[in-house]
Each structure stands twice: as structure tokens, then as C-alpha cells.
N, CA, C and O atoms as a Maestro MAE file, in Angstrom:
{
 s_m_m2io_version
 :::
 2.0.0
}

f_m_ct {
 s_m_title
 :::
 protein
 m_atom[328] {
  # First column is atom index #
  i_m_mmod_type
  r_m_x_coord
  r_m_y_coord
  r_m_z_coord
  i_m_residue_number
  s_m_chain_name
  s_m_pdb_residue_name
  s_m_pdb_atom_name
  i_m_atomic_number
  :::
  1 25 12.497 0.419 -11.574 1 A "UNK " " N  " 7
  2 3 11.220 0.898 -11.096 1 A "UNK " " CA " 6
  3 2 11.252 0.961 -9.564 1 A "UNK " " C  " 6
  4 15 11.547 -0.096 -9.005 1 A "UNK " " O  " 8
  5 25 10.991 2.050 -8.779 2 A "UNK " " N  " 7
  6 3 10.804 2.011 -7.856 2 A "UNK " " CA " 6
  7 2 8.981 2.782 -7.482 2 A "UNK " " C  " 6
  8 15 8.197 3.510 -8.090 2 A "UNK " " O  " 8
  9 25 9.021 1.988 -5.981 3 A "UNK " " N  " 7
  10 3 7.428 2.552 -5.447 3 A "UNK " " CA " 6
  11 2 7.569 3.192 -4.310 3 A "UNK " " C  " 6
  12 15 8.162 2.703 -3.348 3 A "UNK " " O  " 8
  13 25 6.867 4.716 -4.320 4 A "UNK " " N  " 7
  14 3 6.734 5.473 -3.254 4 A "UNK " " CA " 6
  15 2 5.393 4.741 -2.666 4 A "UNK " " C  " 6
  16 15 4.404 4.452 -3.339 4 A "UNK " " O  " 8
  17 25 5.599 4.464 -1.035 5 A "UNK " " N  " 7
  18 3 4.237 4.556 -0.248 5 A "UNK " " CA " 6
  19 2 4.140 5.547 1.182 5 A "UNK " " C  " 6
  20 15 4.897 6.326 1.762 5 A "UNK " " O  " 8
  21 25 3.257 5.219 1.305 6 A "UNK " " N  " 7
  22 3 2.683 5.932 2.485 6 A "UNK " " CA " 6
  23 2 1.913 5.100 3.749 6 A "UNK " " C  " 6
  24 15 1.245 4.215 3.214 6 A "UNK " " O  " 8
  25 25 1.815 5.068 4.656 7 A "UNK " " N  " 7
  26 3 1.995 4.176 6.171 7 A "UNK " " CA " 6
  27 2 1.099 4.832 6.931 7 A "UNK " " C  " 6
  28 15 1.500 5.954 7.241 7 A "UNK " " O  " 8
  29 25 -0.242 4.477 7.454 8 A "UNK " " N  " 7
  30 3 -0.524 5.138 8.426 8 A "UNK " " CA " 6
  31 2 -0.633 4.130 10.160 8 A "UNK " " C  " 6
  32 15 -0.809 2.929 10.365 8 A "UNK " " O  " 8
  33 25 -0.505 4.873 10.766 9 A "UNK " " N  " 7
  34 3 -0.070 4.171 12.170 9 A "UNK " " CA " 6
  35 2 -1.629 3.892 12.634 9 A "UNK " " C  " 6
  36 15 -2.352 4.847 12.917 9 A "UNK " " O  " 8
  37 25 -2.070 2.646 12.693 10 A "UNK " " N  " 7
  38 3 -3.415 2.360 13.712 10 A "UNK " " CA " 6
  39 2 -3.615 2.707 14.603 10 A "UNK " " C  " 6
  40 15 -4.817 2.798 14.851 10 A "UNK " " O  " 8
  41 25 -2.764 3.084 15.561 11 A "UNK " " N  " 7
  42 3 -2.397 3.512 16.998 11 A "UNK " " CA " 6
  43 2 -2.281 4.955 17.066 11 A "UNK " " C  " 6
  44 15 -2.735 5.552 18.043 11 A "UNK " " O  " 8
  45 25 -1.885 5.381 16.402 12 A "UNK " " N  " 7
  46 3 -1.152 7.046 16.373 12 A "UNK " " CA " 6
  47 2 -2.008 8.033 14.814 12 A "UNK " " C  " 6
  48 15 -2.440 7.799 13.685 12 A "UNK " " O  " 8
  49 25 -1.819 9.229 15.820 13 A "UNK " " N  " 7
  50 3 -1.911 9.789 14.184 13 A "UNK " " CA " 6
  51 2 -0.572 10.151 13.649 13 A "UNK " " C  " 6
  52 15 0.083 11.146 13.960 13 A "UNK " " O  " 8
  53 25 -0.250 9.218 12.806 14 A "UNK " " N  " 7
  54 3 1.283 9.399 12.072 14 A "UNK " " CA " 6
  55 2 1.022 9.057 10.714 14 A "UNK " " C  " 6
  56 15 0.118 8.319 10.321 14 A "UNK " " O  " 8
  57 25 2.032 9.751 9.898 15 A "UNK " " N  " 7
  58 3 1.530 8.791 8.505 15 A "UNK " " CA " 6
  59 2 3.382 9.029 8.407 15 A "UNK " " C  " 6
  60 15 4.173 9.847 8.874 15 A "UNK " " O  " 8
  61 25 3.483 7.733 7.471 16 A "UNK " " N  " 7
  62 3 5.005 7.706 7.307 16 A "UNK " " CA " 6
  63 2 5.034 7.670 5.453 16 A "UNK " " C  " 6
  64 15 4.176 7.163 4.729 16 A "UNK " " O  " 8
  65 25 5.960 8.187 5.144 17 A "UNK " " N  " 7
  66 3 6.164 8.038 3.787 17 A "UNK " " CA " 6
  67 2 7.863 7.768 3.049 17 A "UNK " " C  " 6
  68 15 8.914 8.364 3.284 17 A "UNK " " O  " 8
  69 25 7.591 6.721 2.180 18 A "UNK " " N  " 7
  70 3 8.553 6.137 2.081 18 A "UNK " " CA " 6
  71 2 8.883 5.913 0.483 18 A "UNK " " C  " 6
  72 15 8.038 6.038 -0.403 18 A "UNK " " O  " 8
  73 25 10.442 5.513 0.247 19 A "UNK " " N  " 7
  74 3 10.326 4.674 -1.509 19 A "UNK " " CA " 6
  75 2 11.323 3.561 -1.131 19 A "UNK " " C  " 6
  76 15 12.306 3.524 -0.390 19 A "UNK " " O  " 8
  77 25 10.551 2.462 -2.105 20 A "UNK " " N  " 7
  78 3 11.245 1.147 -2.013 20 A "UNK " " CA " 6
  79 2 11.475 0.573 -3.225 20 A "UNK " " C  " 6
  80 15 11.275 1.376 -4.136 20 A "UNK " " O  " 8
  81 25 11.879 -0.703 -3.656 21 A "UNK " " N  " 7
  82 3 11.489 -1.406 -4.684 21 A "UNK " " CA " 6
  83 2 10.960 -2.558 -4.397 21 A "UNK " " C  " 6
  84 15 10.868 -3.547 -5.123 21 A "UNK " " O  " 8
  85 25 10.661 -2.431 -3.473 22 A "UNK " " N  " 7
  86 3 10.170 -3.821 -2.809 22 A "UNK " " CA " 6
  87 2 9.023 -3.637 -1.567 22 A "UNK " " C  " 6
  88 15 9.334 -3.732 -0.380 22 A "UNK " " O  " 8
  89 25 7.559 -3.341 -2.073 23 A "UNK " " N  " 7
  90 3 7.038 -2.642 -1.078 23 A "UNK " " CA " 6
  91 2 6.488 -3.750 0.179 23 A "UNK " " C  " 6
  92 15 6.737 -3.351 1.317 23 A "UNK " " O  " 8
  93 25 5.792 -5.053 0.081 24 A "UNK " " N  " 7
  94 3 6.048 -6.252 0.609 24 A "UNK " " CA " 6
  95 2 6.808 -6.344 1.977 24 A "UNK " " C  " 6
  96 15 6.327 -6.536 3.094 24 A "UNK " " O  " 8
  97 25 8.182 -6.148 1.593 25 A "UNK " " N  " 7
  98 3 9.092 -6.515 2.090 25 A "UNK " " CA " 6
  99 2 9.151 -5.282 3.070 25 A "UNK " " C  " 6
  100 15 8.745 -5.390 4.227 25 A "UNK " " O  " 8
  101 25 9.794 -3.829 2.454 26 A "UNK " " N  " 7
  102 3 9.364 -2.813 3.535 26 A "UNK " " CA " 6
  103 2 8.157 -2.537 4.355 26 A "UNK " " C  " 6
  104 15 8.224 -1.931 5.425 26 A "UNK " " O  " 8
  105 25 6.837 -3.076 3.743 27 A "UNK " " N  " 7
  106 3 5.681 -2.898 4.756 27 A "UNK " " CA " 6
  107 2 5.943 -3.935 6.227 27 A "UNK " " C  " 6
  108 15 5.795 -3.478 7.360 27 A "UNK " " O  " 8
  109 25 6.287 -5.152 5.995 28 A "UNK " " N  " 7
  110 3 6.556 -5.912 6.551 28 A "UNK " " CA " 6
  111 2 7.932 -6.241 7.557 28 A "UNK " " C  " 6
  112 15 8.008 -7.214 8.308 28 A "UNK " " O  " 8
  113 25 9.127 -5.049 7.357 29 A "UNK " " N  " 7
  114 3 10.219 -4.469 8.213 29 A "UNK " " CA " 6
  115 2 9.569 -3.646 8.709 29 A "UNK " " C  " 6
  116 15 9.982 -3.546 9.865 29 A "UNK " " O  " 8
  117 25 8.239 -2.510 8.434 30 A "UNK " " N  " 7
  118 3 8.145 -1.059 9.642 30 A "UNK " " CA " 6
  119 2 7.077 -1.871 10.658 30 A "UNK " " C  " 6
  120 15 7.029 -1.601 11.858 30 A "UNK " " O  " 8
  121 25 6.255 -2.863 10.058 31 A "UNK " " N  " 7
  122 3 5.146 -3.739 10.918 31 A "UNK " " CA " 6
  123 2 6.216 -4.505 12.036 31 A "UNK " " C  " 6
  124 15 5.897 -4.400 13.221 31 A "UNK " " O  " 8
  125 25 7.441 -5.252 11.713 32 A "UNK " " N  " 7
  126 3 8.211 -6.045 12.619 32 A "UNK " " CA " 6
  127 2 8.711 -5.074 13.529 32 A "UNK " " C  " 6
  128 15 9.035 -5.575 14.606 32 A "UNK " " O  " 8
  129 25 8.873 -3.874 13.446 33 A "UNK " " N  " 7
  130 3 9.783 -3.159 14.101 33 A "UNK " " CA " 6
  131 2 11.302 -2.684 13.717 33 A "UNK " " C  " 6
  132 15 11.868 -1.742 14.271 33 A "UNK " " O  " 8
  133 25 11.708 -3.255 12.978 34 A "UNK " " N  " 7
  134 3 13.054 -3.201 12.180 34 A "UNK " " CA " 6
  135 2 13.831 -1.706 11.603 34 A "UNK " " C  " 6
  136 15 15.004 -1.448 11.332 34 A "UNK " " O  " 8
  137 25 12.267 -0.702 11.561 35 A "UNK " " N  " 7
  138 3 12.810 0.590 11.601 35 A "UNK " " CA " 6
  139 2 12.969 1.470 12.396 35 A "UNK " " C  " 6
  140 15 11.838 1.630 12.854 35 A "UNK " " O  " 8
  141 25 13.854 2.409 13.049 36 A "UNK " " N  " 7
  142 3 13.901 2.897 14.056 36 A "UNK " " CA " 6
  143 2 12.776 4.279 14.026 36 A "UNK " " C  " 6
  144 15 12.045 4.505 14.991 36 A "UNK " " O  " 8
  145 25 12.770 5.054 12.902 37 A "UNK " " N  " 7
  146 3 11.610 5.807 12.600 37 A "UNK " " CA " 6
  147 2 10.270 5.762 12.816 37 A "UNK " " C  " 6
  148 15 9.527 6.714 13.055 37 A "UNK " " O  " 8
  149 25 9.902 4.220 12.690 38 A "UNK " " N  " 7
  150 3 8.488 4.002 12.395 38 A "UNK " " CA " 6
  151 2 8.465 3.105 13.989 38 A "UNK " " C  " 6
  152 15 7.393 3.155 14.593 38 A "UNK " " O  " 8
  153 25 9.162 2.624 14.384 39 A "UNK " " N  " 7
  154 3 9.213 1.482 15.881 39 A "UNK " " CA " 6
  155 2 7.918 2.015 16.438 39 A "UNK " " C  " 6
  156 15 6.825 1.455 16.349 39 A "UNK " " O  " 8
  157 25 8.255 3.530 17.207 40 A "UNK " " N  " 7
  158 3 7.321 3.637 18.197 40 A "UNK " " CA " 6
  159 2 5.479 3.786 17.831 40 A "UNK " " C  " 6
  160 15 4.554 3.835 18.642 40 A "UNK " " O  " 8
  161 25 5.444 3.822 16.617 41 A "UNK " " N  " 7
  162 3 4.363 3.914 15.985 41 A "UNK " " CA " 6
  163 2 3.229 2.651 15.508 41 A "UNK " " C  " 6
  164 15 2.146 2.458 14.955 41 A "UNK " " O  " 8
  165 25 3.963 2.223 15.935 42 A "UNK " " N  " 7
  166 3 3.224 -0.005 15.380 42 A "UNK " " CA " 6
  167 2 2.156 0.155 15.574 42 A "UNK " " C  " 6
  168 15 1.791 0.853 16.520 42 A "UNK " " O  " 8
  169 25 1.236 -0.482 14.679 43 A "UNK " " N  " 7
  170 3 1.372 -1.165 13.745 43 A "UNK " " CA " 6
  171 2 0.673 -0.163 12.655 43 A "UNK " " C  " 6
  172 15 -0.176 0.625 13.071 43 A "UNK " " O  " 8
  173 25 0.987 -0.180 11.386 44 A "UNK " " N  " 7
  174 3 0.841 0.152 10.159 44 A "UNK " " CA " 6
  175 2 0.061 -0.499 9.370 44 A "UNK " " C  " 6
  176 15 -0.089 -1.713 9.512 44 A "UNK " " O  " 8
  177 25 -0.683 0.329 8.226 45 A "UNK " " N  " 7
  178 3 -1.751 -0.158 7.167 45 A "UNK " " CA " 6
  179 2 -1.196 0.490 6.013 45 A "UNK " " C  " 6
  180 15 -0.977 1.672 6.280 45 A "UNK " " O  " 8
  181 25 -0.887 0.193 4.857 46 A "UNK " " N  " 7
  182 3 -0.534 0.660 3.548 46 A "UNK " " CA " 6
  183 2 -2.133 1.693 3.178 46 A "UNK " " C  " 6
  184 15 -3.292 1.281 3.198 46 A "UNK " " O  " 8
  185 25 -1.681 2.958 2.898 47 A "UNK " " N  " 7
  186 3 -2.569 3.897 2.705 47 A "UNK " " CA " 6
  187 2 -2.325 4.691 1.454 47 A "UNK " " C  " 6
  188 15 -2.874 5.785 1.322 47 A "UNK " " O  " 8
  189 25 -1.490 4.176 0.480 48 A "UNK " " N  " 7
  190 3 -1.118 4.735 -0.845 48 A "UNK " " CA " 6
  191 2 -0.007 4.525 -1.279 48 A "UNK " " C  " 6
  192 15 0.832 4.480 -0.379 48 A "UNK " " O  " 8
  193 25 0.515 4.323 -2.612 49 A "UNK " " N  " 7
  194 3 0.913 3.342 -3.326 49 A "UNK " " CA " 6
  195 2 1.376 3.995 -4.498 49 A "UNK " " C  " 6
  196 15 0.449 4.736 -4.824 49 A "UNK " " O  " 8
  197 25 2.215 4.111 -5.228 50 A "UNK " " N  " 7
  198 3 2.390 4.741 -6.438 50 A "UNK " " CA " 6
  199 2 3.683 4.279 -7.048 50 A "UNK " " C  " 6
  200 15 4.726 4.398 -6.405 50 A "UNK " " O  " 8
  201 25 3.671 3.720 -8.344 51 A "UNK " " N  " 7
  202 3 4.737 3.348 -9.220 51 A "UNK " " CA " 6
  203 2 5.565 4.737 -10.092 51 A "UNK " " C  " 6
  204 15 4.975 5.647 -10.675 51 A "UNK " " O  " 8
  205 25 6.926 4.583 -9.978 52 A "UNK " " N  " 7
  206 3 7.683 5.668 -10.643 52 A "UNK " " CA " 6
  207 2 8.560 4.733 -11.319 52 A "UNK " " C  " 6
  208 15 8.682 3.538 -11.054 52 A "UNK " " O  " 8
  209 25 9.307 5.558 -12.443 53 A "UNK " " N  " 7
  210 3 10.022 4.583 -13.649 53 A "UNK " " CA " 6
  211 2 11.479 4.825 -13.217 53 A "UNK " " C  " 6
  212 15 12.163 4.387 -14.142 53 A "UNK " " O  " 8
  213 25 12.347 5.355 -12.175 54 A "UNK " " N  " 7
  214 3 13.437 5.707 -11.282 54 A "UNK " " CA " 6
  215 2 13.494 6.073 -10.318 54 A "UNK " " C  " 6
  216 15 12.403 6.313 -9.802 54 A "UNK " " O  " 8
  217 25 14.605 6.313 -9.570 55 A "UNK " " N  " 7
  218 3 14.755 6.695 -8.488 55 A "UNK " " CA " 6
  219 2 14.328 8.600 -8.283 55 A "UNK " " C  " 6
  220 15 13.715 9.278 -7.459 55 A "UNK " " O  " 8
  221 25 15.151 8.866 -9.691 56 A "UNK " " N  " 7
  222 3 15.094 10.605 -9.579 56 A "UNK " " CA " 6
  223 2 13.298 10.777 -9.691 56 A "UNK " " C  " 6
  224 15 12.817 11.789 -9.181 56 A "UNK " " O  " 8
  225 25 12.775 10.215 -10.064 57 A "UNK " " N  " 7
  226 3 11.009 10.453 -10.000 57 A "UNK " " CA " 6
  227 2 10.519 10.363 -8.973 57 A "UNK " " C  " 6
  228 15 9.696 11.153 -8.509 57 A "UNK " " O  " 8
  229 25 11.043 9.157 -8.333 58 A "UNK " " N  " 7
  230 3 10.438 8.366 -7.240 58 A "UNK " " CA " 6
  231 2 10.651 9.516 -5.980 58 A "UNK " " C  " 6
  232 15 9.732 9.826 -5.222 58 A "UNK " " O  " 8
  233 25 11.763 9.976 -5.917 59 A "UNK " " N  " 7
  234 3 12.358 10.869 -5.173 59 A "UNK " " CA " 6
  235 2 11.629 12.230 -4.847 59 A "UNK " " C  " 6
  236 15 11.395 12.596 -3.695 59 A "UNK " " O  " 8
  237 25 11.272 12.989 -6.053 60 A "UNK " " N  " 7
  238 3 10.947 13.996 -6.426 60 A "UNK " " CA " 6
  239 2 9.241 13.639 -5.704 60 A "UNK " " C  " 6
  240 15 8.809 14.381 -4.822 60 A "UNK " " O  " 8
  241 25 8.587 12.693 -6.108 61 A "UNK " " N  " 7
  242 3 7.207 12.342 -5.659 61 A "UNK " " CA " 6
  243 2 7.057 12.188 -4.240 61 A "UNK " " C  " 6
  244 15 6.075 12.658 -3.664 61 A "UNK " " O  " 8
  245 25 8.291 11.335 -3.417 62 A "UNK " " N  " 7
  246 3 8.174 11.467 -2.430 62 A "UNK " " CA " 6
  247 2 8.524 12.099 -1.291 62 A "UNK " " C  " 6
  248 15 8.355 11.818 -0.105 62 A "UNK " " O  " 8
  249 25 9.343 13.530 -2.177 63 A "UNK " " N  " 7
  250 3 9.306 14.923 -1.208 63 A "UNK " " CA " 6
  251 2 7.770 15.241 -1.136 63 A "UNK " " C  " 6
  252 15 7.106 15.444 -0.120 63 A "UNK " " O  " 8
  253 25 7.299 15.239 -2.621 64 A "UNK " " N  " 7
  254 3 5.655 15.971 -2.510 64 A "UNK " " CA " 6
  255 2 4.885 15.396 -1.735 64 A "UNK " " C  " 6
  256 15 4.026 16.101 -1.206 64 A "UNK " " O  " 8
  257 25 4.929 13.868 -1.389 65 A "UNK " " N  " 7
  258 3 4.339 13.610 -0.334 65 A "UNK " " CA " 6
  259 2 4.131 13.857 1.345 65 A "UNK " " C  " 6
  260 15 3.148 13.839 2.086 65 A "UNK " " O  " 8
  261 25 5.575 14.093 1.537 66 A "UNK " " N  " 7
  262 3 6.183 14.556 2.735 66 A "UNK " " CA " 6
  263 2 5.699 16.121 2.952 66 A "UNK " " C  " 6
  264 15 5.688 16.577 4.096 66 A "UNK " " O  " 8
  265 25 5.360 16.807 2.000 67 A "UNK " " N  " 7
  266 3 5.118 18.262 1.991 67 A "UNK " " CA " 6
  267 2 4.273 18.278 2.660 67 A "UNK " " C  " 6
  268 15 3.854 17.209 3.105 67 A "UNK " " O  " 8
  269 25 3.499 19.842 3.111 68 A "UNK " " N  " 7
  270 3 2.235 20.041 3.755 68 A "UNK " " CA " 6
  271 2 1.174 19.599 3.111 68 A "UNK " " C  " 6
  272 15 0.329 18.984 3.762 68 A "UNK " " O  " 8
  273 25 1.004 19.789 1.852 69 A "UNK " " N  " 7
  274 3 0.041 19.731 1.021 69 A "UNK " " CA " 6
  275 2 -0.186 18.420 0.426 69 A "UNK " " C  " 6
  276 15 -1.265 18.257 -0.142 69 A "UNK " " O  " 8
  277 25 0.829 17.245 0.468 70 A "UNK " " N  " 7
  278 3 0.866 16.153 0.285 70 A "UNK " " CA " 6
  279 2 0.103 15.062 1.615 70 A "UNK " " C  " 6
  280 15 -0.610 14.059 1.655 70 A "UNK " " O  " 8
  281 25 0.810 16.044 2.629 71 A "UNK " " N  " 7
  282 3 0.390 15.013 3.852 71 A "UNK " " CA " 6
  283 2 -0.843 15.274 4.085 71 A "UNK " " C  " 6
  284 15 -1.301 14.181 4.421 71 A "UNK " " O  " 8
  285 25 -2.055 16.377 4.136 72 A "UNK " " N  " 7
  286 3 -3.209 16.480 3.907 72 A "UNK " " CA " 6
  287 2 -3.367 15.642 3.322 72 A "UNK " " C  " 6
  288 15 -3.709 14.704 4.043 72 A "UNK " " O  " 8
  289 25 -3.295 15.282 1.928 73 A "UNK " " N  " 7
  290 3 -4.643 14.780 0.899 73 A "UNK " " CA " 6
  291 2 -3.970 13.361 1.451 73 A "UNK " " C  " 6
  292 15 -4.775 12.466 1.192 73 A "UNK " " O  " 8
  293 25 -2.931 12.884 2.038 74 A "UNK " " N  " 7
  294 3 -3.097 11.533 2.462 74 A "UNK " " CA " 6
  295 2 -3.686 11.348 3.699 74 A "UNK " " C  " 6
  296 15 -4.145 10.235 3.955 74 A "UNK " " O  " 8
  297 25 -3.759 12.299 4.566 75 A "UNK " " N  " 7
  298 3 -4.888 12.359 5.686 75 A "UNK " " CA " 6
  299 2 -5.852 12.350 5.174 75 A "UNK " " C  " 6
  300 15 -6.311 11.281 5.575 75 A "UNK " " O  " 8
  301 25 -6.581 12.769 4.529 76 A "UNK " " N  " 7
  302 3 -7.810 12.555 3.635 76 A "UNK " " CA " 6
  303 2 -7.717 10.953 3.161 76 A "UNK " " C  " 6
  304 15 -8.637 10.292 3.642 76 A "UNK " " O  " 8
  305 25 -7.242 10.561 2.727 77 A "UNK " " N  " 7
  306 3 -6.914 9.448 1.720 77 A "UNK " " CA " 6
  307 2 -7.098 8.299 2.900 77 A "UNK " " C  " 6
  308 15 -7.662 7.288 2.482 77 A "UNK " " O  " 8
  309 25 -6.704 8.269 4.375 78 A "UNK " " N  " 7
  310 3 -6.792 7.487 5.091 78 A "UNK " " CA " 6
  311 2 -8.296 7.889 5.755 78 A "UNK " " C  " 6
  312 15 -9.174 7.048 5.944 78 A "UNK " " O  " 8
  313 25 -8.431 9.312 6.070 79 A "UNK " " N  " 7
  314 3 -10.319 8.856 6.729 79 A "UNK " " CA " 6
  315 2 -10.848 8.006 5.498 79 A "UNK " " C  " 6
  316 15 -11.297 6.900 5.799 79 A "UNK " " O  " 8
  317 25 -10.862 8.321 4.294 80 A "UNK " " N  " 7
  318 3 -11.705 7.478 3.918 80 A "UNK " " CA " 6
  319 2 -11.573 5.882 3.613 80 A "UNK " " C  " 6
  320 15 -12.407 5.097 3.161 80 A "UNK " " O  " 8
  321 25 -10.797 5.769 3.849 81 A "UNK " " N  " 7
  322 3 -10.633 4.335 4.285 81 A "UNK " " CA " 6
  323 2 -10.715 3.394 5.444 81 A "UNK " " C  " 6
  324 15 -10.319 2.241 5.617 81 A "UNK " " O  " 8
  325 25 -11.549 4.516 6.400 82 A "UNK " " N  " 7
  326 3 -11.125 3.917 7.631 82 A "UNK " " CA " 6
  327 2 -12.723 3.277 7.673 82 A "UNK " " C  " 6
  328 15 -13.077 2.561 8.609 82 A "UNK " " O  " 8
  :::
 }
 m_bond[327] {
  # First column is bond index #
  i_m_from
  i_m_to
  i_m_order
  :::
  1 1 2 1
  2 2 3 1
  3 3 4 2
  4 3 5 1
  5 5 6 1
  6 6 7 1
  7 7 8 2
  8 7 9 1
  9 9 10 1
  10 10 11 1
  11 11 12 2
  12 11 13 1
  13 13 14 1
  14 14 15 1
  15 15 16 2
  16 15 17 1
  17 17 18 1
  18 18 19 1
  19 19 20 2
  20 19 21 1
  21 21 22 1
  22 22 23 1
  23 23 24 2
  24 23 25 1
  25 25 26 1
  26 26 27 1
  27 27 28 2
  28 27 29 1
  29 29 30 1
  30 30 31 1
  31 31 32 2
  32 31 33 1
  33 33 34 1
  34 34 35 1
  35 35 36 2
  36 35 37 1
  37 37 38 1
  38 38 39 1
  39 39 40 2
  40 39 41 1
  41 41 42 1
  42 42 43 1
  43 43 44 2
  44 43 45 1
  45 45 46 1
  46 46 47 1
  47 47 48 2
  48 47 49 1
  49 49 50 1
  50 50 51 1
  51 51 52 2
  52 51 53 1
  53 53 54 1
  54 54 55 1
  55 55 56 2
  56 55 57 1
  57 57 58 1
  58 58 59 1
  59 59 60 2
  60 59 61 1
  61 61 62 1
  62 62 63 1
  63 63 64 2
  64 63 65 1
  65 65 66 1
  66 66 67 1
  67 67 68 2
  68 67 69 1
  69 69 70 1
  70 70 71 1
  71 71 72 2
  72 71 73 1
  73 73 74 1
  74 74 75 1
  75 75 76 2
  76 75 77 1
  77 77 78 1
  78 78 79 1
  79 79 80 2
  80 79 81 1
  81 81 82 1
  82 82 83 1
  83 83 84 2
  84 83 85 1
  85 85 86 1
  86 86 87 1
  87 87 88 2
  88 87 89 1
  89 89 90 1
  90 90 91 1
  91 91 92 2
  92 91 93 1
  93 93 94 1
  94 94 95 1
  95 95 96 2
  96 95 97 1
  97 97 98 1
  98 98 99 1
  99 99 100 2
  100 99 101 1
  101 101 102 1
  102 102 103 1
  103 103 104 2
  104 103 105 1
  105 105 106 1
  106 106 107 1
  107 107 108 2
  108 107 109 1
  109 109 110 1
  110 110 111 1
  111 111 112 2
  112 111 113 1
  113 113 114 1
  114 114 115 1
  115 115 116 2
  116 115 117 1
  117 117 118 1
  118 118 119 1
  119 119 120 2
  120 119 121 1
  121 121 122 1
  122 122 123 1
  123 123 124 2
  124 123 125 1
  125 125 126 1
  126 126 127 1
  127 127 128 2
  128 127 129 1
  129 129 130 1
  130 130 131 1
  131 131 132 2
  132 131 133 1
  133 133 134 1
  134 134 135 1
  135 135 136 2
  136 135 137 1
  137 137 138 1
  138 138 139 1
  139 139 140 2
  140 139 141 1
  141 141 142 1
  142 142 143 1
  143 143 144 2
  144 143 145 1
  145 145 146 1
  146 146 147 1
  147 147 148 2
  148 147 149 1
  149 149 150 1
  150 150 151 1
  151 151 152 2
  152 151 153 1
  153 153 154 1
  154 154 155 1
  155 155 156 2
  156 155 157 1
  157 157 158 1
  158 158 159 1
  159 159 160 2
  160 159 161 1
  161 161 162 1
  162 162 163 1
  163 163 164 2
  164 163 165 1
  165 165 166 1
  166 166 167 1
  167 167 168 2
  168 167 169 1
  169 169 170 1
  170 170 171 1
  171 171 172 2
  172 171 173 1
  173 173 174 1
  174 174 175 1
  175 175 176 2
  176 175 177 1
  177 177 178 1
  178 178 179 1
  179 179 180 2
  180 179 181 1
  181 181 182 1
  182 182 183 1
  183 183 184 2
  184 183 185 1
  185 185 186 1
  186 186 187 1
  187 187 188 2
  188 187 189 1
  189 189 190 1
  190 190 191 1
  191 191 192 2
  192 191 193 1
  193 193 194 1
  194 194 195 1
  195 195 196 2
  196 195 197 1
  197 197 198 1
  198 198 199 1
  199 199 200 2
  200 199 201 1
  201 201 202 1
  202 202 203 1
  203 203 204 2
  204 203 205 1
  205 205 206 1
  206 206 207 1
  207 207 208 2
  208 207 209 1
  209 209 210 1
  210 210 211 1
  211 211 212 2
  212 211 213 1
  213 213 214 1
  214 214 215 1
  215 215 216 2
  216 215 217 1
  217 217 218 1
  218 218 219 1
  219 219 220 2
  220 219 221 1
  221 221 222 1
  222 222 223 1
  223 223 224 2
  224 223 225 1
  225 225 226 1
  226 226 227 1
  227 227 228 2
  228 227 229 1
  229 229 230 1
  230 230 231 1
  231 231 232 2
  232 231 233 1
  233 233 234 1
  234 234 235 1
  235 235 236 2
  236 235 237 1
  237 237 238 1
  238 238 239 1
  239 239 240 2
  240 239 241 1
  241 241 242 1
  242 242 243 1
  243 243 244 2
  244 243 245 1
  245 245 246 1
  246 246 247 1
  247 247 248 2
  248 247 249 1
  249 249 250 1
  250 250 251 1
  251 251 252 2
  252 251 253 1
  253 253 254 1
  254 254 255 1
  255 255 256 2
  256 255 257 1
  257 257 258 1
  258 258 259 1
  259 259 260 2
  260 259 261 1
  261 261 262 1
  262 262 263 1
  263 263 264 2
  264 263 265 1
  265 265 266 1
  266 266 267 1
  267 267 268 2
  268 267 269 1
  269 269 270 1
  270 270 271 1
  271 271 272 2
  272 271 273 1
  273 273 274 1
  274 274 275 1
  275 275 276 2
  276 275 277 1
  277 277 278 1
  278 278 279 1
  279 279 280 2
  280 279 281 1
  281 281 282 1
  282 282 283 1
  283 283 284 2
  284 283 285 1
  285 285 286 1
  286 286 287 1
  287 287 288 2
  288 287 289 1
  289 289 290 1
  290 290 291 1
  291 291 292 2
  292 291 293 1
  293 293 294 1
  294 294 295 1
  295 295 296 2
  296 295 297 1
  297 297 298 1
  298 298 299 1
  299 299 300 2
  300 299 301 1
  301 301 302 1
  302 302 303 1
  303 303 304 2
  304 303 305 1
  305 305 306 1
  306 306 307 1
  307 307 308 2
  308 307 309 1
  309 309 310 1
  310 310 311 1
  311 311 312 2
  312 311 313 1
  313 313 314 1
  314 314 315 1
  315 315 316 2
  316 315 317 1
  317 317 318 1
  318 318 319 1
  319 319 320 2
  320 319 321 1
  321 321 322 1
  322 322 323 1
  323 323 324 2
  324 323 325 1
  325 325 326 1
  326 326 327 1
  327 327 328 2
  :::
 }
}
């Protein structure tokens, strides 16, 4: 099982999107700084979350996120949470 998420930067308008199996642990490497992608962007809030049953799913979901049309509705997904 792996989990696609999504990252938005408190500081920046960035949203980062990612897959892990261990989401915890990766939220808590892009918050330390530990990624070179996400560094200049600190600090991060988990803004969406989604369980897949492999990698080839997980994968496939988190191109669609990365897409145009993906990264909208998670811009959406973060005003309303703010």
C-alpha cells in the first residue's frame, strides 16, 4: 500500500505532491528540510491524503495530481481549509 499526498507551503504559494508509504515520516523530512525540492518552501501543512493498493496506482494518481487540473482542485482544497 502506498499514499499519495499533497503539501502546501505556509509561506509560499506552492503545493508539493508526493507518494510514500510512510506519510508521517515524509511530512516530517520536507518540514526538517531534508528535501532539496521542498527546502526553500518551509514550512508545510498536509492538504490531501489518499490511499492506493500499489505503486502502479499510486503513481498513475499522482501524475493526476501534478496535472493542471489536479493542482487546481487542490488549490481549492487548501482555501478551504485555511
Amino acid at each position: 500500500m502506498v499514499w499519495v499526498y499533497a503539501l502546501s507551503s505556509l509561506e509560499y504559494n506552492y503545493i508539493y505532491v508526493g507518494m510514500t508509504i510512510n506519510v508521517d515520516e515524509r511530512l516530517n523530512r520536507h518540514n526538517r528540510g531534508r528535501e532539496r525540492t521542498t527546502k526553500p518552501y518551509l514550512p508545510f501543512r498536509l492538504i490531501y491524503i489518499e490511499k492506493c493498493e500499489n505503486r502502479l496506482e499510486g503513481r498513475k494518481r499522482e501524475k493526476y495530481w501534478k496535472s493542471g487540473i489536479g493542482k487546481e482542485r487542490l488549490r481549492k482544497l487548501r482555501d478551504e481549509k485555511k
